[in-house]
Amino acid sequence: MTEEKDFIRQAQAGDQEAFSWLVTTYEKPVYNLCLRMTGNPEDARDLAQEAFLKAWRGLRFYKFEAAFSTWLYRLTSNVCIDFLRQQKRHPTVSLTVEDDQESAVELELADPAPLPEEQVLYDEQRRAVAAAMERLEEDFRLILTLRVVENLPYEEIASIMDLKVGTVKSRLARARNKLKRILLQSGNNLEFLSSNSKEGGMRHDL
Amino acid sequence: MTCEEALVLLSGHLDHENTAEEEAQLQQHLAACPACRQLLAAFEAVDADLLSLEEEPPADLHANVMQAIRQETAGRKRRRSMWAGLAVAAALTVVIGATALRSAGQGSAASAPQTAMLRTAAAEEVPASAETTLEKETVLEEERILEDSDLDRAVVGGPMLFAAAPSEEAAPDSEWMDCDPQELANQRGADVLVTGELLPEMELCPCETLENGALLYQLDTSSAAVELSRLYGAELYQPAQYGTEDLSYALLLPQ
Ligand SMILES: [Zn+2]
């Protein structure tokens, strides 16, 4: 962390190499936040780049009061929300609809492959969750991504989103519930989901 | 405990954010409520799938970011030196114009003081018909100065010469009274952000009071207003032409 502070100070003084270190450290979380907020890799790539550019330009405003990650997540989520609102204001007939669908379809399969048949079902399930996320309200999408994908504690989510910790807790519960409802509505079998869950503890046996 | 109350604790359980007391209450409820056990299993599954969607960033993201930063930094320097170049060129035009006028009036060579100002080797013997050559040579000289990236010298030279010329742009203080942000942006040759409240980023910035009571904060770089505008959704006014200085402004208008 002191190392990070050094890099931040150097970057604030205009050192591009120091900023490069910060990009390396945060490109995965920043990109994945953009990916879940927009639902497609093309936009996520653009927005992640925009977020880092804005971070570079605005770095002098970072005063070490909050964690750097908090500052960067907040900036990135603002970039994403601006983008989504702009899209809503100016809905365009996208020429990349096909691309979007393709990219939503081709999920990377990083894990050692299970049996092919299971793999197909598993991929379908992941696609369904990705699609359900896109139908979720922005705030729910953001808070779920920060919690589940970025693995942030409530405290940090609270400062990123300007909420009280208690609100984070209840909003996450509502977000999870809504996401589950969307999945059920679109005909997803949540029992299959649970059989893929790595958590063994609370499985229901019906 | 109702199932509705249990919902928040289910979520807190997954996030390891429940207090010991909350956790005990939840376990008690779960032991007696199959529906909530099922809900917890579904939540666990959705969380796991959501997490499994995590991807590596595109391989070229890092390089693209750094390239954009390099370009932007270079672009800003270029913009600055270009304007400095324009200022010098304009100033030279004034001087050359005066030279030409005088030459035409006296029907003789250019006057020594003015050509000396230009420090052009050939200047002392320039005939009235040779302004074009003179201009070309001095511009070349100024270009060399800029290439040496001795920007300060070029920039300092500009306004000095400007001041000697009768300028139409010199007077308009009175227009600031109206606080037309676009006008202000043009006057200052810098981006002007308009805000109705003091933003935390403005607090330590130098501030001047305009005649109508509006406060004008000087931000410390030309990109600062753009960044603030994005962060706070505030309106941004961009000048017809940028000035030489690397700064922008935030205009705090009384509400
Ligand atoms: Zn229950």
Short mmCIF file of C-alpha atoms and ligand atoms in Angstrom, two decimals:
data_model
loop_
_atom_site.label_atom_id
_atom_site.label_comp_id
_atom_site.label_asym_id
_atom_site.label_seq_id
_atom_site.Cartn_x
_atom_site.Cartn_y
_atom_site.Cartn_z
CA MET A 1 0.00 0.00 0.00
CA THR A 2 2.87 2.41 0.73
CA GLU A 3 4.23 1.20 -2.59
CA GLU A 4 0.94 2.15 -4.22
CA LYS A 5 1.02 5.57 -2.58
CA ASP A 6 4.47 6.17 -3.99
CA PHE A 7 3.29 5.28 -7.47
CA ILE A 8 0.25 7.53 -7.09
CA ARG A 9 2.38 10.48 -5.99
CA GLN A 10 4.76 9.98 -8.89
CA ALA A 11 1.85 9.70 -11.31
CA GLN A 12 0.34 12.86 -9.87
CA ALA A 13 3.60 14.58 -10.72
CA GLY A 14 3.20 13.44 -14.31
CA ASP A 15 5.19 10.20 -14.29
CA GLN A 16 3.58 8.00 -16.93
CA GLU A 17 5.54 4.92 -15.89
CA ALA A 18 4.10 5.17 -12.39
CA PHE A 19 0.62 5.47 -13.83
CA SER A 20 1.32 2.44 -16.00
CA TRP A 21 1.86 0.48 -12.79
CA LEU A 22 -1.55 1.57 -11.53
CA VAL A 23 -3.17 0.54 -14.80
CA THR A 24 -1.61 -2.91 -14.51
CA THR A 25 -2.87 -3.25 -10.97
CA TYR A 26 -6.44 -2.15 -11.66
CA GLU A 27 -7.18 -3.01 -15.28
CA LYS A 28 -8.93 -6.28 -14.44
CA PRO A 29 -11.36 -4.93 -11.84
CA VAL A 30 -12.01 -1.78 -13.86
CA TYR A 31 -12.65 -3.75 -17.03
CA ASN A 32 -14.95 -6.23 -15.30
CA LEU A 33 -16.97 -3.47 -13.70
CA CYS A 34 -17.46 -1.94 -17.16
CA LEU A 35 -18.23 -5.36 -18.62
CA ARG A 36 -21.01 -6.12 -16.17
CA MET A 37 -22.43 -2.61 -16.37
CA THR A 38 -22.62 -2.57 -20.18
CA GLY A 39 -22.96 -6.29 -20.87
CA ASN A 40 -20.66 -6.27 -23.84
CA PRO A 41 -16.89 -6.44 -24.31
CA GLU A 42 -16.63 -3.70 -26.95
CA ASP A 43 -18.22 -1.03 -24.79
CA ALA A 44 -16.40 -2.35 -21.73
CA ARG A 45 -13.06 -1.94 -23.44
CA ASP A 46 -13.87 1.64 -24.49
CA LEU A 47 -15.21 2.61 -21.09
CA ALA A 48 -12.32 1.06 -19.20
CA GLN A 49 -9.94 3.06 -21.35
CA GLU A 50 -11.98 6.21 -20.79
CA ALA A 51 -11.99 5.59 -17.05
CA PHE A 52 -8.20 5.31 -16.94
CA LEU A 53 -7.80 8.42 -19.06
CA LYS A 54 -10.04 10.34 -16.73
CA ALA A 55 -8.15 8.95 -13.78
CA TRP A 56 -4.93 10.23 -15.31
CA ARG A 57 -6.40 13.67 -15.95
CA GLY A 58 -8.07 13.93 -12.57
CA LEU A 59 -5.38 12.27 -10.50
CA ARG A 60 -4.43 15.52 -8.77
CA PHE A 61 -7.90 15.58 -7.24
CA TYR A 62 -7.19 12.36 -5.40
CA LYS A 63 -6.19 13.45 -1.91
CA PHE A 64 -5.51 10.07 -0.24
CA GLU A 65 -8.63 10.47 1.89
CA ALA A 66 -10.28 7.29 0.64
CA ALA A 67 -8.51 4.23 -0.73
CA PHE A 68 -7.32 4.73 -4.27
CA SER A 69 -9.47 1.77 -5.34
CA THR A 70 -12.55 3.51 -3.93
CA TRP A 71 -11.75 6.64 -5.90
CA LEU A 72 -11.14 4.66 -9.08
CA TYR A 73 -14.25 2.49 -8.72
CA ARG A 74 -16.35 5.56 -8.17
CA LEU A 75 -14.90 7.26 -11.21
CA THR A 76 -15.38 4.11 -13.30
CA SER A 77 -18.98 3.60 -12.22
CA ASN A 78 -19.69 7.26 -13.09
CA VAL A 79 -18.23 6.70 -16.54
CA CYS A 80 -20.44 3.62 -16.99
CA ILE A 81 -23.60 5.28 -15.71
CA ASP A 82 -23.01 8.35 -17.90
CA PHE A 83 -22.62 6.05 -20.86
CA LEU A 84 -25.79 4.09 -20.09
CA ARG A 85 -27.82 7.28 -19.64
CA GLN A 86 -26.48 8.69 -22.86
CA GLN A 87 -27.50 5.52 -24.63
CA LYS A 88 -30.98 5.84 -23.19
CA ARG A 89 -31.24 9.48 -24.29
CA HIS A 90 -30.05 8.76 -27.80
CA PRO A 91 -31.15 5.26 -28.62
CA THR A 92 -29.46 4.38 -31.87
CA VAL A 93 -30.03 1.54 -34.26
CA SER A 94 -26.82 -0.21 -33.46
CA LEU A 95 -24.80 -1.63 -36.28
CA THR A 96 -23.06 -3.82 -33.80
CA VAL A 97 -26.09 -5.67 -32.53
CA GLU A 98 -24.84 -8.81 -34.18
CA ASP A 99 -21.45 -8.35 -32.64
CA ASP A 100 -22.99 -7.81 -29.26
CA GLN A 101 -24.98 -10.98 -29.47
CA GLU A 102 -21.98 -12.92 -30.63
CA SER A 103 -19.79 -11.57 -27.91
CA ALA A 104 -22.44 -12.32 -25.34
CA VAL A 105 -22.56 -15.83 -26.70
CA GLU A 106 -18.89 -16.57 -26.67
CA LEU A 107 -17.99 -16.79 -23.05
CA GLU A 108 -14.45 -17.66 -22.31
CA LEU A 109 -14.01 -21.10 -20.92
CA ALA A 110 -11.07 -20.78 -18.65
CA ASP A 111 -11.79 -23.65 -16.31
CA PRO A 112 -10.64 -27.17 -17.09
CA ALA A 113 -13.52 -28.50 -19.12
CA PRO A 114 -16.07 -30.73 -17.41
CA LEU A 115 -18.02 -33.22 -19.51
CA PRO A 116 -19.10 -31.54 -22.76
CA GLU A 117 -22.82 -31.92 -22.07
CA GLU A 118 -22.49 -30.37 -18.63
CA GLN A 119 -20.30 -27.68 -20.10
CA VAL A 120 -23.02 -26.69 -22.56
CA LEU A 121 -25.61 -26.43 -19.80
CA TYR A 122 -23.17 -24.54 -17.61
CA ASP A 123 -22.42 -22.01 -20.37
CA GLU A 124 -26.11 -21.55 -20.99
CA GLN A 125 -26.56 -20.79 -17.33
CA ARG A 126 -23.80 -18.22 -17.31
CA ARG A 127 -25.29 -16.58 -20.38
CA ALA A 128 -28.64 -16.47 -18.67
CA VAL A 129 -27.13 -14.74 -15.64
CA ALA A 130 -25.30 -12.24 -17.85
CA ALA A 131 -28.53 -11.47 -19.70
CA ALA A 132 -30.49 -11.16 -16.47
CA MET A 133 -27.90 -8.68 -15.19
CA GLU A 134 -28.55 -6.51 -18.22
CA ARG A 135 -32.23 -6.37 -17.36
CA LEU A 136 -31.49 -5.30 -13.82
CA GLU A 137 -31.65 -1.62 -12.77
CA GLU A 138 -28.29 0.15 -12.98
CA ASP A 139 -27.99 0.58 -9.23
CA PHE A 140 -28.64 -3.10 -8.59
CA ARG A 141 -26.22 -4.08 -11.32
CA LEU A 142 -23.56 -1.83 -9.89
CA ILE A 143 -23.93 -2.94 -6.30
CA LEU A 144 -23.97 -6.65 -7.21
CA THR A 145 -20.89 -6.27 -9.36
CA LEU A 146 -19.00 -4.39 -6.67
CA ARG A 147 -19.91 -7.00 -4.09
CA VAL A 148 -19.80 -10.31 -5.96
CA VAL A 149 -17.35 -9.73 -8.80
CA GLU A 150 -15.07 -7.15 -7.22
CA ASN A 151 -15.44 -8.76 -3.80
CA LEU A 152 -15.59 -5.46 -1.92
CA PRO A 153 -16.75 -5.13 1.68
CA TYR A 154 -19.96 -3.19 2.44
CA GLU A 155 -17.92 -0.36 3.90
CA GLU A 156 -16.11 0.32 0.63
CA ILE A 157 -19.25 -0.13 -1.47
CA ALA A 158 -20.90 2.42 0.79
CA SER A 159 -18.24 5.04 0.06
CA ILE A 160 -18.16 4.28 -3.66
CA MET A 161 -21.92 4.64 -4.00
CA ASP A 162 -22.42 7.29 -1.34
CA LEU A 163 -24.72 5.11 0.73
CA LYS A 164 -24.96 4.10 4.35
CA VAL A 165 -23.69 0.62 5.15
CA GLY A 166 -27.18 -0.43 6.22
CA THR A 167 -28.54 0.67 2.85
CA VAL A 168 -25.86 -1.34 1.07
CA LYS A 169 -26.95 -4.41 2.99
CA SER A 170 -30.64 -4.10 2.22
CA ARG A 171 -30.10 -3.02 -1.35
CA LEU A 172 -27.89 -6.04 -2.02
CA ALA A 173 -30.62 -8.31 -0.69
CA ARG A 174 -33.17 -6.68 -2.99
CA ALA A 175 -30.75 -6.85 -5.93
CA ARG A 176 -30.17 -10.56 -5.41
CA ASN A 177 -33.86 -11.19 -5.08
CA LYS A 178 -34.64 -9.25 -8.25
CA LEU A 179 -31.94 -11.02 -10.22
CA LYS A 180 -33.28 -14.37 -9.09
CA ARG A 181 -36.81 -13.36 -10.09
CA ILE A 182 -35.67 -12.30 -13.56
CA LEU A 183 -33.94 -15.64 -13.99
CA LEU A 184 -37.04 -17.53 -12.92
CA GLN A 185 -39.27 -15.42 -15.16
CA SER A 186 -37.08 -16.13 -18.16
CA GLY A 187 -37.56 -19.81 -17.51
CA ASN A 188 -34.32 -20.66 -15.81
CA ASN A 189 -34.13 -23.65 -13.62
CA LEU A 190 -32.46 -22.44 -10.47
CA GLU A 191 -32.15 -25.97 -9.19
CA PHE A 192 -29.71 -26.65 -11.96
CA LEU A 193 -27.93 -23.50 -10.95
CA SER A 194 -27.54 -24.67 -7.42
CA SER A 195 -26.11 -28.01 -8.53
CA ASN A 196 -23.31 -26.03 -10.13
CA SER A 197 -22.72 -23.93 -7.09
CA LYS A 198 -19.39 -24.45 -5.44
CA GLU A 199 -20.84 -23.74 -2.01
CA GLY A 200 -21.91 -26.99 -0.46
CA GLY A 201 -23.21 -25.78 2.88
CA MET A 202 -26.77 -24.73 2.48
CA ARG A 203 -28.04 -26.95 -0.28
CA HIS A 204 -31.70 -27.75 -0.01
CA ASP A 205 -32.75 -31.30 -0.62
CA LEU A 206 -36.17 -31.48 -2.13
CA MET B 1 -38.29 -13.61 12.27
CA THR B 2 -40.26 -13.24 9.06
CA CYS B 3 -38.98 -14.44 5.71
CA GLU B 4 -38.73 -10.82 4.61
CA GLU B 5 -36.44 -10.05 7.52
CA ALA B 6 -34.48 -13.18 6.76
CA LEU B 7 -33.89 -11.97 3.20
CA VAL B 8 -31.44 -9.25 4.24
CA LEU B 9 -29.64 -11.65 6.55
CA LEU B 10 -29.37 -14.26 3.79
CA SER B 11 -27.60 -11.69 1.69
CA GLY B 12 -25.44 -10.64 4.63
CA HIS B 13 -24.60 -14.28 5.28
CA LEU B 14 -23.28 -14.72 1.73
CA ASP B 15 -21.20 -11.57 2.13
CA HIS B 16 -19.91 -12.46 5.61
CA GLU B 17 -21.28 -9.18 6.85
CA ASN B 18 -23.74 -10.42 9.50
CA THR B 19 -23.06 -9.88 13.17
CA ALA B 20 -22.82 -13.02 15.30
CA GLU B 21 -26.28 -12.27 16.64
CA GLU B 22 -27.78 -11.86 13.17
CA GLU B 23 -26.14 -15.07 12.06
CA ALA B 24 -27.61 -17.00 14.99
CA GLN B 25 -31.07 -15.62 14.25
CA LEU B 26 -30.74 -16.56 10.60
CA GLN B 27 -29.66 -20.13 11.32
CA GLN B 28 -32.60 -20.51 13.64
CA HIS B 29 -34.97 -19.31 10.93
CA LEU B 30 -33.37 -21.49 8.26
CA ALA B 31 -33.73 -24.59 10.41
CA ALA B 32 -37.49 -24.04 10.41
CA CYS B 33 -38.05 -22.56 6.91
CA PRO B 34 -37.54 -24.65 3.75
CA ALA B 35 -38.45 -21.70 1.52
CA CYS B 36 -35.58 -19.59 2.84
CA ARG B 37 -33.20 -22.54 2.59
CA GLN B 38 -34.16 -22.79 -1.05
CA LEU B 39 -33.71 -19.07 -1.55
CA LEU B 40 -30.26 -19.20 -0.02
CA ALA B 41 -29.27 -22.02 -2.36
CA ALA B 42 -30.52 -19.99 -5.33
CA PHE B 43 -28.60 -16.90 -4.17
CA GLU B 44 -25.43 -18.94 -3.77
CA ALA B 45 -25.83 -20.31 -7.27
CA VAL B 46 -26.46 -16.91 -8.86
CA ASP B 47 -23.47 -15.42 -7.02
CA ALA B 48 -21.24 -18.24 -8.23
CA ASP B 49 -22.37 -17.80 -11.80
CA LEU B 50 -21.98 -14.05 -11.64
CA LEU B 51 -18.43 -14.51 -10.40
CA SER B 52 -17.72 -17.02 -13.14
CA LEU B 53 -18.43 -14.30 -15.70
CA GLU B 54 -15.27 -12.49 -14.68
CA GLU B 55 -12.88 -12.13 -17.60
CA GLU B 56 -9.34 -11.08 -18.25
CA PRO B 57 -9.14 -7.55 -19.69
CA PRO B 58 -8.34 -7.28 -23.42
CA ALA B 59 -4.64 -7.81 -24.02
CA ASP B 60 -4.23 -4.37 -25.59
CA LEU B 61 -6.13 -2.36 -22.98
CA HIS B 62 -3.04 -1.37 -21.05
CA ALA B 63 -1.08 -0.36 -24.14
CA ASN B 64 -4.03 1.60 -25.52
CA VAL B 65 -4.46 3.54 -22.29
CA MET B 66 -0.80 4.46 -22.15
CA GLN B 67 -0.76 5.43 -25.82
CA ALA B 68 -3.79 7.68 -25.35
CA ILE B 69 -2.07 9.35 -22.41
CA ARG B 70 1.12 9.91 -24.39
CA GLN B 71 -0.85 11.37 -27.28
CA GLU B 72 -2.86 13.61 -25.04
CA THR B 73 0.22 14.90 -23.25
CA ALA B 74 1.96 15.55 -26.58
CA GLY B 75 -1.22 17.13 -27.97
CA ARG B 76 -1.45 19.58 -25.11
CA LYS B 77 2.13 20.68 -25.60
CA ARG B 78 1.53 21.01 -29.32
CA ARG B 79 -1.59 23.07 -28.78
CA ARG B 80 0.28 25.37 -26.49
CA SER B 81 3.20 25.89 -28.84
CA MET B 82 0.88 26.35 -31.78
CA TRP B 83 -0.86 29.18 -30.02
CA ALA B 84 2.44 30.68 -29.01
CA GLY B 85 3.41 30.51 -32.68
CA LEU B 86 0.21 32.28 -33.68
CA ALA B 87 0.78 35.01 -31.13
CA VAL B 88 4.28 35.61 -32.38
CA ALA B 89 3.16 35.57 -36.00
CA ALA B 90 0.40 38.08 -35.26
CA ALA B 91 2.81 40.31 -33.39
CA LEU B 92 5.24 40.17 -36.26
CA THR B 93 2.53 41.13 -38.67
CA VAL B 94 1.91 44.26 -36.62
CA VAL B 95 5.56 45.21 -36.60
CA ILE B 96 6.04 44.41 -40.25
CA GLY B 97 2.91 46.34 -41.07
CA ALA B 98 4.30 49.37 -39.24
CA THR B 99 7.57 48.98 -41.06
CA ALA B 100 5.86 48.83 -44.39
CA LEU B 101 3.77 51.89 -43.60
CA ARG B 102 6.76 53.88 -42.61
CA SER B 103 8.76 52.71 -45.57
CA ALA B 104 5.97 53.66 -47.88
CA GLY B 105 5.70 57.09 -46.26
CA GLN B 106 9.41 57.86 -46.39
CA GLY B 107 10.15 55.97 -49.54
CA SER B 108 13.25 54.50 -47.93
CA ALA B 109 14.50 51.45 -46.12
CA ALA B 110 12.90 50.06 -42.98
CA SER B 111 13.68 51.92 -39.81
CA ALA B 112 16.44 50.53 -37.66
CA PRO B 113 14.73 50.29 -34.23
CA GLN B 114 11.87 48.14 -35.47
CA THR B 115 14.00 45.76 -37.45
CA ALA B 116 16.39 45.46 -34.57
CA MET B 117 13.48 44.33 -32.46
CA LEU B 118 13.08 41.44 -34.81
CA ARG B 119 16.74 40.53 -34.59
CA THR B 120 16.87 39.58 -38.19
CA ALA B 121 20.35 39.70 -39.62
CA ALA B 122 19.16 41.01 -42.98
CA ALA B 123 16.84 43.60 -41.53
CA GLU B 124 19.02 46.68 -41.70
CA GLU B 125 19.18 46.65 -45.45
CA VAL B 126 15.66 45.61 -46.22
CA PRO B 127 14.14 47.72 -48.99
CA ALA B 128 10.48 48.75 -48.90
CA SER B 129 9.57 46.06 -51.40
CA ALA B 130 10.96 43.18 -49.38
CA GLU B 131 8.43 42.71 -46.54
CA THR B 132 7.62 39.24 -47.71
CA THR B 133 11.18 38.13 -47.39
CA LEU B 134 11.49 39.75 -44.01
CA GLU B 135 8.38 38.04 -42.80
CA LYS B 136 9.53 34.68 -44.04
CA GLU B 137 12.88 35.00 -42.35
CA THR B 138 11.51 36.12 -39.03
CA VAL B 139 8.91 33.38 -38.99
CA LEU B 140 11.68 30.91 -39.67
CA GLU B 141 13.59 32.31 -36.76
CA GLU B 142 10.57 32.04 -34.49
CA GLU B 143 9.99 28.49 -35.62
CA ARG B 144 13.49 27.66 -34.59
CA ILE B 145 12.82 29.15 -31.19
CA LEU B 146 9.72 27.02 -30.84
CA GLU B 147 11.57 23.95 -31.96
CA ASP B 148 14.04 24.57 -29.21
CA SER B 149 10.90 24.33 -27.08
CA ASP B 150 11.85 27.63 -25.54
CA LEU B 151 8.17 28.28 -25.13
CA ASP B 152 8.51 30.79 -22.35
CA ARG B 153 10.52 33.15 -24.46
CA ALA B 154 8.06 32.92 -27.34
CA VAL B 155 5.03 33.35 -25.13
CA VAL B 156 6.50 36.24 -23.18
CA GLY B 157 7.40 37.94 -26.46
CA GLY B 158 3.86 37.67 -27.77
CA PRO B 159 1.81 39.77 -25.36
CA MET B 160 4.52 42.44 -25.14
CA LEU B 161 4.32 43.10 -28.83
CA PHE B 162 0.56 42.81 -28.76
CA ALA B 163 0.36 45.53 -26.19
CA ALA B 164 2.07 47.95 -28.55
CA ALA B 165 -0.50 47.32 -31.22
CA PRO B 166 -3.94 48.92 -31.16
CA SER B 167 -6.03 45.92 -30.24
CA GLU B 168 -9.74 45.39 -30.50
CA GLU B 169 -9.61 42.59 -28.01
CA ALA B 170 -8.14 44.59 -25.16
CA ALA B 171 -11.14 46.36 -23.69
CA PRO B 172 -14.07 44.11 -22.86
CA ASP B 173 -13.93 43.98 -19.06
CA SER B 174 -17.45 45.34 -18.97
CA GLU B 175 -18.84 42.23 -20.64
CA TRP B 176 -17.80 40.09 -17.72
CA MET B 177 -20.51 41.79 -15.75
CA ASP B 178 -23.09 39.78 -17.60
CA CYS B 179 -21.18 36.62 -16.88
CA ASP B 180 -22.03 34.96 -20.10
CA PRO B 181 -19.97 31.80 -19.63
CA GLN B 182 -19.31 31.44 -23.35
CA GLU B 183 -18.07 35.00 -23.49
CA LEU B 184 -15.95 34.36 -20.44
CA ALA B 185 -14.47 31.24 -22.00
CA ASN B 186 -13.60 33.24 -25.11
CA GLN B 187 -12.11 36.07 -23.06
CA ARG B 188 -9.92 33.79 -21.04
CA GLY B 189 -9.13 31.43 -23.85
CA ALA B 190 -9.91 28.52 -21.55
CA ASP B 191 -12.65 26.07 -20.67
CA VAL B 192 -15.20 27.42 -18.21
CA LEU B 193 -17.27 25.13 -16.08
CA VAL B 194 -20.49 26.51 -14.61
CA THR B 195 -21.60 25.36 -11.21
CA GLY B 196 -24.13 26.47 -8.64
CA GLU B 197 -22.22 25.13 -5.67
CA LEU B 198 -18.67 25.05 -4.44
CA LEU B 199 -17.23 21.70 -5.48
CA PRO B 200 -14.61 20.18 -3.18
CA GLU B 201 -12.06 20.33 -6.01
CA MET B 202 -12.44 24.10 -6.20
CA GLU B 203 -11.83 24.79 -2.54
CA LEU B 204 -8.09 25.35 -2.69
CA CYS B 205 -8.03 27.06 -6.07
CA PRO B 206 -7.29 30.76 -6.52
CA CYS B 207 -10.54 32.69 -6.77
CA GLU B 208 -11.58 36.09 -8.07
CA THR B 209 -14.90 37.88 -7.62
CA LEU B 210 -16.51 39.12 -10.80
CA GLU B 211 -18.50 42.34 -10.82
CA ASN B 212 -21.87 40.64 -10.56
CA GLY B 213 -20.79 38.72 -7.50
CA ALA B 214 -20.08 35.48 -9.29
CA LEU B 215 -16.90 33.72 -8.23
CA LEU B 216 -14.39 32.54 -10.75
CA TYR B 217 -12.05 29.77 -9.64
CA GLN B 218 -8.87 29.11 -11.50
CA LEU B 219 -8.32 25.39 -11.95
CA ASP B 220 -4.77 24.28 -12.27
CA THR B 221 -4.86 22.59 -15.70
CA SER B 222 -6.75 22.92 -18.94
CA SER B 223 -8.33 19.49 -18.55
CA ALA B 224 -9.59 20.06 -15.00
CA ALA B 225 -12.85 21.71 -16.05
CA VAL B 226 -13.57 18.88 -18.48
CA GLU B 227 -13.03 16.33 -15.75
CA LEU B 228 -15.20 18.18 -13.24
CA SER B 229 -17.90 18.65 -15.82
CA ARG B 230 -18.03 14.90 -16.28
CA LEU B 231 -17.87 14.09 -12.60
CA TYR B 232 -20.66 16.47 -11.64
CA GLY B 233 -22.61 16.77 -14.87
CA ALA B 234 -21.95 20.51 -14.90
CA GLU B 235 -22.13 22.59 -18.06
CA LEU B 236 -18.89 23.33 -19.84
CA TYR B 237 -18.13 26.21 -22.17
CA GLN B 238 -15.20 26.01 -24.53
CA PRO B 239 -13.52 29.05 -26.02
CA ALA B 240 -13.35 29.80 -29.72
CA GLN B 241 -9.60 29.71 -29.30
CA TYR B 242 -7.44 28.43 -26.48
CA GLY B 243 -4.96 30.66 -24.73
CA THR B 244 -1.40 29.85 -23.89
CA GLU B 245 -1.83 28.87 -20.29
CA ASP B 246 -2.50 25.40 -19.04
CA LEU B 247 -5.50 26.21 -16.90
CA SER B 248 -9.27 26.31 -16.93
CA TYR B 249 -11.97 27.92 -14.78
CA ALA B 250 -14.95 27.04 -12.71
CA LEU B 251 -17.60 29.73 -12.54
CA LEU B 252 -19.68 29.73 -9.38
CA LEU B 253 -22.89 31.54 -10.18
CA PRO B 254 -25.07 32.84 -7.35
CA GLN B 255 -28.31 30.90 -7.29
ZN ZN C 1 -38.24 -18.00 5.64
#
